[in-house]
Coordinates of N, CA and C and ligand atoms in Angstrom, one line a residue:
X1 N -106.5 -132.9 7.6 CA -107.2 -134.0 7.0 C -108.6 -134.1 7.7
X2 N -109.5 -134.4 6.9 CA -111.1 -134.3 7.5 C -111.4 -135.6 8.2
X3 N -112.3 -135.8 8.9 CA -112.3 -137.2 9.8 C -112.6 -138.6 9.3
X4 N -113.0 -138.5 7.9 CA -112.7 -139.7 7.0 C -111.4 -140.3 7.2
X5 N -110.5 -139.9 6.5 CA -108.7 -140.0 6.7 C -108.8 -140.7 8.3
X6 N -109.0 -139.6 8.9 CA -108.6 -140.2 10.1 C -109.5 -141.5 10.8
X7 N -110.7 -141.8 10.6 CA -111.4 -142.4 10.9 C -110.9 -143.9 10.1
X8 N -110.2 -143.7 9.1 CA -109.8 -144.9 8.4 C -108.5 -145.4 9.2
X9 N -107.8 -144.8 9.9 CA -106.2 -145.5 11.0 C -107.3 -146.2 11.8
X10 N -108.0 -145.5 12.5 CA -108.6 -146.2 13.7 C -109.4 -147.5 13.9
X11 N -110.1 -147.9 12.1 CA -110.7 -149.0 11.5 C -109.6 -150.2 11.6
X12 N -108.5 -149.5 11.0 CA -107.2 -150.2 10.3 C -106.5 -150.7 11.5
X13 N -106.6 -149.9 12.7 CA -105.9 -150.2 14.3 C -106.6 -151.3 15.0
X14 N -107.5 -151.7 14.6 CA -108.9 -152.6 15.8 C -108.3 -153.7 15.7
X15 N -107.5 -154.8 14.6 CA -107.1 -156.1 14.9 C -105.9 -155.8 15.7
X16 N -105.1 -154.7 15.9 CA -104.2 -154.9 17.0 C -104.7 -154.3 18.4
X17 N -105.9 -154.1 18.6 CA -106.7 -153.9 19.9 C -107.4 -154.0 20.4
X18 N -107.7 -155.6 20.2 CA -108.9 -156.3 20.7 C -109.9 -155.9 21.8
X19 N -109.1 -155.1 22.6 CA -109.8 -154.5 24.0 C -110.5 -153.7 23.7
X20 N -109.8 -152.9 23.1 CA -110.5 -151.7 22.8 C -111.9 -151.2 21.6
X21 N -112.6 -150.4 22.4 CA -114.0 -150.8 21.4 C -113.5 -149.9 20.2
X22 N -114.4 -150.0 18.8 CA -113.8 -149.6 17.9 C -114.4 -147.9 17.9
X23 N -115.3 -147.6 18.3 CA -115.5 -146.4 18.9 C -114.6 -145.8 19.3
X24 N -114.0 -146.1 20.6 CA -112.8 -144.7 21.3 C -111.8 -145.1 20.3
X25 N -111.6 -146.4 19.6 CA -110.3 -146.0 19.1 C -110.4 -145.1 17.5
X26 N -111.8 -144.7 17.1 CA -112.4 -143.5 16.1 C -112.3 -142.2 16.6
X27 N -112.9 -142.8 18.3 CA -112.3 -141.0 18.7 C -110.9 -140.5 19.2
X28 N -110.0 -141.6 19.3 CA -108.7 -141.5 19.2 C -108.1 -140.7 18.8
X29 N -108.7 -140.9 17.1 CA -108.0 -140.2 16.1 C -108.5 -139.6 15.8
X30 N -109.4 -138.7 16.4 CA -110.2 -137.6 16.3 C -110.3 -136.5 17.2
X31 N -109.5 -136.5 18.0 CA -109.5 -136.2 19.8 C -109.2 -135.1 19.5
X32 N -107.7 -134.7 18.9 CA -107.2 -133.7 18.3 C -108.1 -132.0 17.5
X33 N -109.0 -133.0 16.7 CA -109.8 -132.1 16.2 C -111.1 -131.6 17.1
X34 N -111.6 -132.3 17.7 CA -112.3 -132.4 18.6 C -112.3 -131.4 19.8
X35 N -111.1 -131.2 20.5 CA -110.1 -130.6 21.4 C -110.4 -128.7 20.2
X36 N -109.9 -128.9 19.0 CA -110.0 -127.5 18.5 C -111.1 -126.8 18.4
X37 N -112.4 -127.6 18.6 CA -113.5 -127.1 18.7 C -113.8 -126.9 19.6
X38 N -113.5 -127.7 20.5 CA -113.8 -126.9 22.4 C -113.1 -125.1 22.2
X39 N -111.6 -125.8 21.9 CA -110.8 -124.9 22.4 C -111.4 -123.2 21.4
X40 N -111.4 -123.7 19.9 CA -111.8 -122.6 19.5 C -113.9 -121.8 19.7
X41 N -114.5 -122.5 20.7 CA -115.6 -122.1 21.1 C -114.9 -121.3 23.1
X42 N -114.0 -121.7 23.3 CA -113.5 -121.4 24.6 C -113.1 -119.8 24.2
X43 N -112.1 -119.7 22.7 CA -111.7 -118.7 22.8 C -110.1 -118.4 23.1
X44 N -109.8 -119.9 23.2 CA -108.0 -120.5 23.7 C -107.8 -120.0 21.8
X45 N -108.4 -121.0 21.1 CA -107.5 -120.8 19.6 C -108.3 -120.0 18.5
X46 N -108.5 -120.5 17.6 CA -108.9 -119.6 16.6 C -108.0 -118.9 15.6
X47 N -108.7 -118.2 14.3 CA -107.7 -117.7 13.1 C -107.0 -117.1 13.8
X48 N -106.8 -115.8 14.4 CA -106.1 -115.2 14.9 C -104.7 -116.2 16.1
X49 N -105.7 -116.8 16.7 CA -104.5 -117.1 17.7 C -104.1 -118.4 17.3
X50 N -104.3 -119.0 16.1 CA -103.7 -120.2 15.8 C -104.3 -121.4 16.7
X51 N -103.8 -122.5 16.6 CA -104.3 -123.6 17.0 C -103.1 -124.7 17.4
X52 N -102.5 -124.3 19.1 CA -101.3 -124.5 19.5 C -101.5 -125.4 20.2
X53 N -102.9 -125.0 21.0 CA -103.7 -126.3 22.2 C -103.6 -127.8 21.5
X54 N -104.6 -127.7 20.7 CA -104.8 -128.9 19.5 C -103.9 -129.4 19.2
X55 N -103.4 -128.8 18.5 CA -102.7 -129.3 16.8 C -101.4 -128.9 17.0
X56 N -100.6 -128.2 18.2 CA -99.1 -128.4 18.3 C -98.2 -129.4 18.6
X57 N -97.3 -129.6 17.9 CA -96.9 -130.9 18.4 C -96.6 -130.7 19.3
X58 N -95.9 -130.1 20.3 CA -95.1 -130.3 22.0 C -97.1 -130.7 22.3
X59 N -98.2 -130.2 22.0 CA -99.5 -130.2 23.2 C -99.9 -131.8 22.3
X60 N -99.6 -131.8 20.8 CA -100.3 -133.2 20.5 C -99.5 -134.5 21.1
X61 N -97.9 -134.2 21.8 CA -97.6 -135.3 21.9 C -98.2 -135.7 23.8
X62 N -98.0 -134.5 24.2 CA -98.7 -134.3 25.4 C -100.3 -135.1 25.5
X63 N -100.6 -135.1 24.8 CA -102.4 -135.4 24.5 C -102.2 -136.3 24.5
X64 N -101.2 -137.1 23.8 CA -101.2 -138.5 23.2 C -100.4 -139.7 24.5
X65 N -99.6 -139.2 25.0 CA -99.4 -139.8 26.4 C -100.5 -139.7 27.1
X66 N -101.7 -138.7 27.2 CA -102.5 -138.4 28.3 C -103.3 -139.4 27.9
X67 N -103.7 -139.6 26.9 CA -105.0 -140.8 26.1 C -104.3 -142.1 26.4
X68 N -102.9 -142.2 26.1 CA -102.1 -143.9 26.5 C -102.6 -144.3 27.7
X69 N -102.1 -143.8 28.8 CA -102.2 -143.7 30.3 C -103.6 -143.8 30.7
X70 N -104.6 -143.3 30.1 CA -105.9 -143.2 30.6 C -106.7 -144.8 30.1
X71 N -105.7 -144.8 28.6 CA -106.5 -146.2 28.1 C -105.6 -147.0 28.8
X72 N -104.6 -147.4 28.8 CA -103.9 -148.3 29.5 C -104.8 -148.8 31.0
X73 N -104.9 -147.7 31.5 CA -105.6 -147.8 33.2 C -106.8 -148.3 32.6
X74 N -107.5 -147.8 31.8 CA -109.1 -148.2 31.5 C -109.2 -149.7 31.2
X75 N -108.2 -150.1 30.5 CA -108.5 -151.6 29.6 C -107.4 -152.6 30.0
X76 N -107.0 -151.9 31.8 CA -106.1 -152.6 32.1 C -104.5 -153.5 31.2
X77 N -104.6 -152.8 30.1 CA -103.3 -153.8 29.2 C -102.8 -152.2 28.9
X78 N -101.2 -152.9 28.9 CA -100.2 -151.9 28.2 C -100.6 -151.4 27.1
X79 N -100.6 -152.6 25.7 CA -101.1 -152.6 24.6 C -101.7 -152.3 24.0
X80 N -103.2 -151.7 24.9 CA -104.2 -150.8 24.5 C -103.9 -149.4 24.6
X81 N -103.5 -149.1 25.8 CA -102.7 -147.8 25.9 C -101.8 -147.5 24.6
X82 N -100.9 -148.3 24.5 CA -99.7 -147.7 22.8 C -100.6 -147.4 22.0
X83 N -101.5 -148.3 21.9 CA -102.5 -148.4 20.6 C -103.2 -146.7 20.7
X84 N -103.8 -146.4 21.5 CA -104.6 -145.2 21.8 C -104.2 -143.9 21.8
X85 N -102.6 -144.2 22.4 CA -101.6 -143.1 22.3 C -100.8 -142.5 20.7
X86 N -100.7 -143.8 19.9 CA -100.4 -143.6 18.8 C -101.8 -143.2 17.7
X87 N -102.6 -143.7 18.2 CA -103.8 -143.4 17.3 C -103.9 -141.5 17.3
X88 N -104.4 -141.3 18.6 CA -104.0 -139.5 18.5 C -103.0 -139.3 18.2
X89 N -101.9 -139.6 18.0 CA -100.7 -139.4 17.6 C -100.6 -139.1 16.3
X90 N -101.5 -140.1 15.4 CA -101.4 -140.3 13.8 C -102.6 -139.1 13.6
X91 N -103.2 -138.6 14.2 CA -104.0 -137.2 13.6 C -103.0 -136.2 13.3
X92 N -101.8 -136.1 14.2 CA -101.2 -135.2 13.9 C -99.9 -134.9 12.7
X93 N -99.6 -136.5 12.7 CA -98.9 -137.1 11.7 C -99.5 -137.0 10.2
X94 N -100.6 -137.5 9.9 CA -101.2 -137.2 8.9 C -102.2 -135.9 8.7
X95 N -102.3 -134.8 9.6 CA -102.2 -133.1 9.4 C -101.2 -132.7 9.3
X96 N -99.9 -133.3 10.0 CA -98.2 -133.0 8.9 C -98.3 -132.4 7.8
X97 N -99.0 -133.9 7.1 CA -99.1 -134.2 5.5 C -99.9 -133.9 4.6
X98 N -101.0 -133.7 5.2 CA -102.5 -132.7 4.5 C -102.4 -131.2 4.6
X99 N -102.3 -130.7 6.4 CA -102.0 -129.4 6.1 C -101.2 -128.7 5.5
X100 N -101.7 -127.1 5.0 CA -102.7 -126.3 5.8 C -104.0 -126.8 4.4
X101 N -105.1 -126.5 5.4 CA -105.9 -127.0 4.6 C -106.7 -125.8 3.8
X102 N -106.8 -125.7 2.3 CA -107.3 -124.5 1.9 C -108.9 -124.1 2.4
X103 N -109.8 -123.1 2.7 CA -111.5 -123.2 3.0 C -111.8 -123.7 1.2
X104 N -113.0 -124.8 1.5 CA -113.3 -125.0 0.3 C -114.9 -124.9 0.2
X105 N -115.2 -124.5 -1.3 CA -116.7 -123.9 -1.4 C -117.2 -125.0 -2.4
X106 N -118.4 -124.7 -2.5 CA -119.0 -125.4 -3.9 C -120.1 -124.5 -4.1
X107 N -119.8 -124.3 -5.6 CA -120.1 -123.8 -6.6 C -121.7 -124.6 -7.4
X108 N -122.6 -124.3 -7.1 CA -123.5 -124.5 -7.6 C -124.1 -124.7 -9.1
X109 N -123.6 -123.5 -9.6 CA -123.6 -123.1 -11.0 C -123.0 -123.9 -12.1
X110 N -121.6 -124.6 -11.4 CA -120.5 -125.1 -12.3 C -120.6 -126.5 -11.2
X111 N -121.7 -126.6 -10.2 CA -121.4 -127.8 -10.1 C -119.9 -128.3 -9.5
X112 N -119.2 -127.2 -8.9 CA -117.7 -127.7 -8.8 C -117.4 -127.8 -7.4
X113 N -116.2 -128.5 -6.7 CA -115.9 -127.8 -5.4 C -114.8 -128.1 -5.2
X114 N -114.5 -126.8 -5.0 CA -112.5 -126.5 -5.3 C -112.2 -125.6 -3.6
X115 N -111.0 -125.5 -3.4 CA -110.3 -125.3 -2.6 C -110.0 -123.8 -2.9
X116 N -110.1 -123.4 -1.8 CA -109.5 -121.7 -2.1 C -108.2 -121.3 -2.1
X117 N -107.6 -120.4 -2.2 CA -105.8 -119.9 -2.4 C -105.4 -121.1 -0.9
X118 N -104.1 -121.6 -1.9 CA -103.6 -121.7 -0.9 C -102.6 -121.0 0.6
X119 N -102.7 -121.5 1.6 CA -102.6 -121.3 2.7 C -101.1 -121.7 3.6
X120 N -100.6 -120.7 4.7 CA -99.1 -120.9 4.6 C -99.3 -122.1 6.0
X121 N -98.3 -122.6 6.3 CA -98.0 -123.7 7.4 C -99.1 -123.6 8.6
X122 N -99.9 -124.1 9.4 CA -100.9 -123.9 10.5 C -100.0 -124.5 11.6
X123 N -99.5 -125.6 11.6 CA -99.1 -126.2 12.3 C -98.3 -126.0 13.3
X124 N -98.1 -125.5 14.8 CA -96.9 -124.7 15.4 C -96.3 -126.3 16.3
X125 N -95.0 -126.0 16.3 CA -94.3 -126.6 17.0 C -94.3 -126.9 18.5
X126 N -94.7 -125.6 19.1 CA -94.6 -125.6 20.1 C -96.1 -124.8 20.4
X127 N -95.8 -123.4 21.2 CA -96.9 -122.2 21.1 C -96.6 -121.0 20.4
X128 N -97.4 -120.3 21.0 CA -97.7 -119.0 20.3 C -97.1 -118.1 18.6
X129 N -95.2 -118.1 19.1 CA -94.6 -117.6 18.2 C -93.6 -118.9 17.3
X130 N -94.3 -119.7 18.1 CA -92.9 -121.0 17.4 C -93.3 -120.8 15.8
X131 N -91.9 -122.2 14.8 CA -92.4 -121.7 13.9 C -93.4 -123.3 13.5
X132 N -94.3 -122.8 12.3 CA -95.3 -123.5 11.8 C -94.9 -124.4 10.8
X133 N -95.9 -125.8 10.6 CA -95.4 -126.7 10.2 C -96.6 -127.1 8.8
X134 N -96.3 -128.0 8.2 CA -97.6 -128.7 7.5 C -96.5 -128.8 6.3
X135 N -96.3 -130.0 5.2 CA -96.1 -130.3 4.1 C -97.5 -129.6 3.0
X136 N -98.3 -129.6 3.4 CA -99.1 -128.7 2.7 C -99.6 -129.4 1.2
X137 N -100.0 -131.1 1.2 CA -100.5 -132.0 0.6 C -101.7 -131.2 0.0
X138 N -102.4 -130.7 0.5 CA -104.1 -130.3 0.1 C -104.1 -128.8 -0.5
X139 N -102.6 -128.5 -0.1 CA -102.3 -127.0 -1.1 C -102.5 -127.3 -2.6
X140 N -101.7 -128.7 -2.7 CA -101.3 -129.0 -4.4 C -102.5 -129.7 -4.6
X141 N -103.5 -130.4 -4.1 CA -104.3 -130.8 -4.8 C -105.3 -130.6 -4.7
X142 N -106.5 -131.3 -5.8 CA -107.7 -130.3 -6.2 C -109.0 -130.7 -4.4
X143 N -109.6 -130.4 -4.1 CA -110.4 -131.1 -3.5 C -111.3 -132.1 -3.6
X144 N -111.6 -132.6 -4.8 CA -112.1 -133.3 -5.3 C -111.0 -134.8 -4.9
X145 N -109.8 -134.6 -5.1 CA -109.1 -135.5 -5.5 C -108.7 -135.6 -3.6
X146 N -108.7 -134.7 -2.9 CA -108.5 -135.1 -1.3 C -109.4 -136.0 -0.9
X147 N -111.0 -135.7 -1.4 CA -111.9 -136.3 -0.5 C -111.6 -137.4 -1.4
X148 N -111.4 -138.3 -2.7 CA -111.2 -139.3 -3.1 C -109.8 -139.8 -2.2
X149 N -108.6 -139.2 -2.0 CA -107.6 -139.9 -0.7 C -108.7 -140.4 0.2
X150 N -109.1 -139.5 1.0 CA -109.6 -139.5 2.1 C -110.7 -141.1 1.9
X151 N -112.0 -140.9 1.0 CA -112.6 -142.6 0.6 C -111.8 -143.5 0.8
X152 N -110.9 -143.2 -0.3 CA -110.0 -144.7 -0.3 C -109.3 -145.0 1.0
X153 N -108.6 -144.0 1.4 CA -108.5 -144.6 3.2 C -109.1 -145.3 4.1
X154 N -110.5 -144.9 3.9 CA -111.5 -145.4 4.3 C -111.7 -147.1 4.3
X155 N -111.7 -146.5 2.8 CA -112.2 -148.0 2.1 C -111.3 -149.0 2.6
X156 N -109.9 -148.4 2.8 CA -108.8 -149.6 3.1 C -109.1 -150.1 4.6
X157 N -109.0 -149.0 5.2 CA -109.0 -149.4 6.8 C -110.4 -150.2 7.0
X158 N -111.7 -149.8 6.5 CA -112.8 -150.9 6.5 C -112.5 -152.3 6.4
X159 N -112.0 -152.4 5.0 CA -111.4 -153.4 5.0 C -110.6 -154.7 5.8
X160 N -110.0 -153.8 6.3 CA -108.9 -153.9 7.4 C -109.8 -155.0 8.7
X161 N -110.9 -153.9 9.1 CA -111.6 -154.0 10.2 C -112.6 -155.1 9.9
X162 N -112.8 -155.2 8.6 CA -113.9 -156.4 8.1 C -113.4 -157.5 8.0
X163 N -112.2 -157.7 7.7 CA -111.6 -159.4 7.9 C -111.4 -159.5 9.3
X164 N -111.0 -158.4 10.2 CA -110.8 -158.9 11.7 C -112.2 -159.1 12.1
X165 N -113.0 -158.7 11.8 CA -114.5 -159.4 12.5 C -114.9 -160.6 11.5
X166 N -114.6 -160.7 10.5 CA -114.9 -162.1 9.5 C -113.9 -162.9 10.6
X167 N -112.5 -162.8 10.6 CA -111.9 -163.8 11.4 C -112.5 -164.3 12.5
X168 N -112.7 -163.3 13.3 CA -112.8 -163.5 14.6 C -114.4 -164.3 14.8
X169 N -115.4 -164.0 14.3 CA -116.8 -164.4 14.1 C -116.3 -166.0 13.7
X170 N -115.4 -166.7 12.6 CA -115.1 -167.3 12.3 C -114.8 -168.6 13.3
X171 N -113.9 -168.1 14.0 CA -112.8 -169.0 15.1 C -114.1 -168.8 16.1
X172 N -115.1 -167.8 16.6 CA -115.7 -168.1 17.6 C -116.6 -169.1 16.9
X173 N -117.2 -169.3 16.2 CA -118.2 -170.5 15.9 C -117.5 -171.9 16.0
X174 N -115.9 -172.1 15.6 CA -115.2 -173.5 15.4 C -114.8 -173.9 16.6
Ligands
ZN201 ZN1 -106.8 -131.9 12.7

């Protein structure tokens, strides 16, 4: 899923983590992808060697304790920590459900922008040879119709995040 999707949990998470700025809890859920870019400019992952650091579950669940623990200690509450830990958590959860993601082009001529052949599971379990995962959501549908999911997620979790600051702005004035 592209960082819209994801950027919409982390909107949608801020009334249950008042501590936490709404910033890290965007890069929360973005950590994951973030980490692939290190890793695939390091030379750790990439097409060939897959993407096991990142995006495997045994290393994403790994990641996602390591972000609890760090926010926990940072923001001094338990609470913020689950919140931080499950936020990376849900990158991985909802690349379950999106990946594998097809490369997608746009077409100038026709004006169009579609997804290319689709693509077999990315997602490894573990490392190297384990086996690969993804429900493969963005296989079946058009790209056009992803980035409209991905808006509307958006849109929702905004929403989300706009009545907890309507509230909150609210109750501090009374
Ligand atoms: Zn990802």
């Amino acid at each position: 899923m592209g960082p819209i999707g994801h950027f919409a949990v982390g909107l949608a998470a801020k009334p249950t983590a008042p501590k936490v700025p709404l910033g890290i809890l965007l890069l929360a859920t973005w950590i994951l992808d973030i980490l692939a870019i290190a890793f695939g400019f390091a030379g750790i992952e990439g097409v060939k060697r897959g993407i096991p650091w990142s995006h495997g579950l045994f290393m994403s669940v790994i990641w996602s304790v390591f972000a609890a623990l760090l926010a926990a200690r940072l923001y001094r509450e338990y609470r913020a920590g689950v919140i931080v830990g499950l936020l990376v958590f849900s990158h991985w959860a909802l690349d379950f459900v999106s990946h594998p993601i097809p490369f997608s082009s746009f077409s100038w001529r026709s004006w169009q922008w579609s997804y290319g052949h689709p693509l077999p599971p990315d997602l490894p379990l573990l490392f190297g040879s384990s086996p690969k995962v993804g429900l493969g959501l963005y296989n079946s549908i058009s790209a056009v119709e992803a980035t409209a999911l991905e808006f509307g997620m958006f849109i929702l979790g905004s929403a989300v995040y706009a009545t907890y600051v309507f509230k909150k702005r609210k109750a501090g004035r009374s």
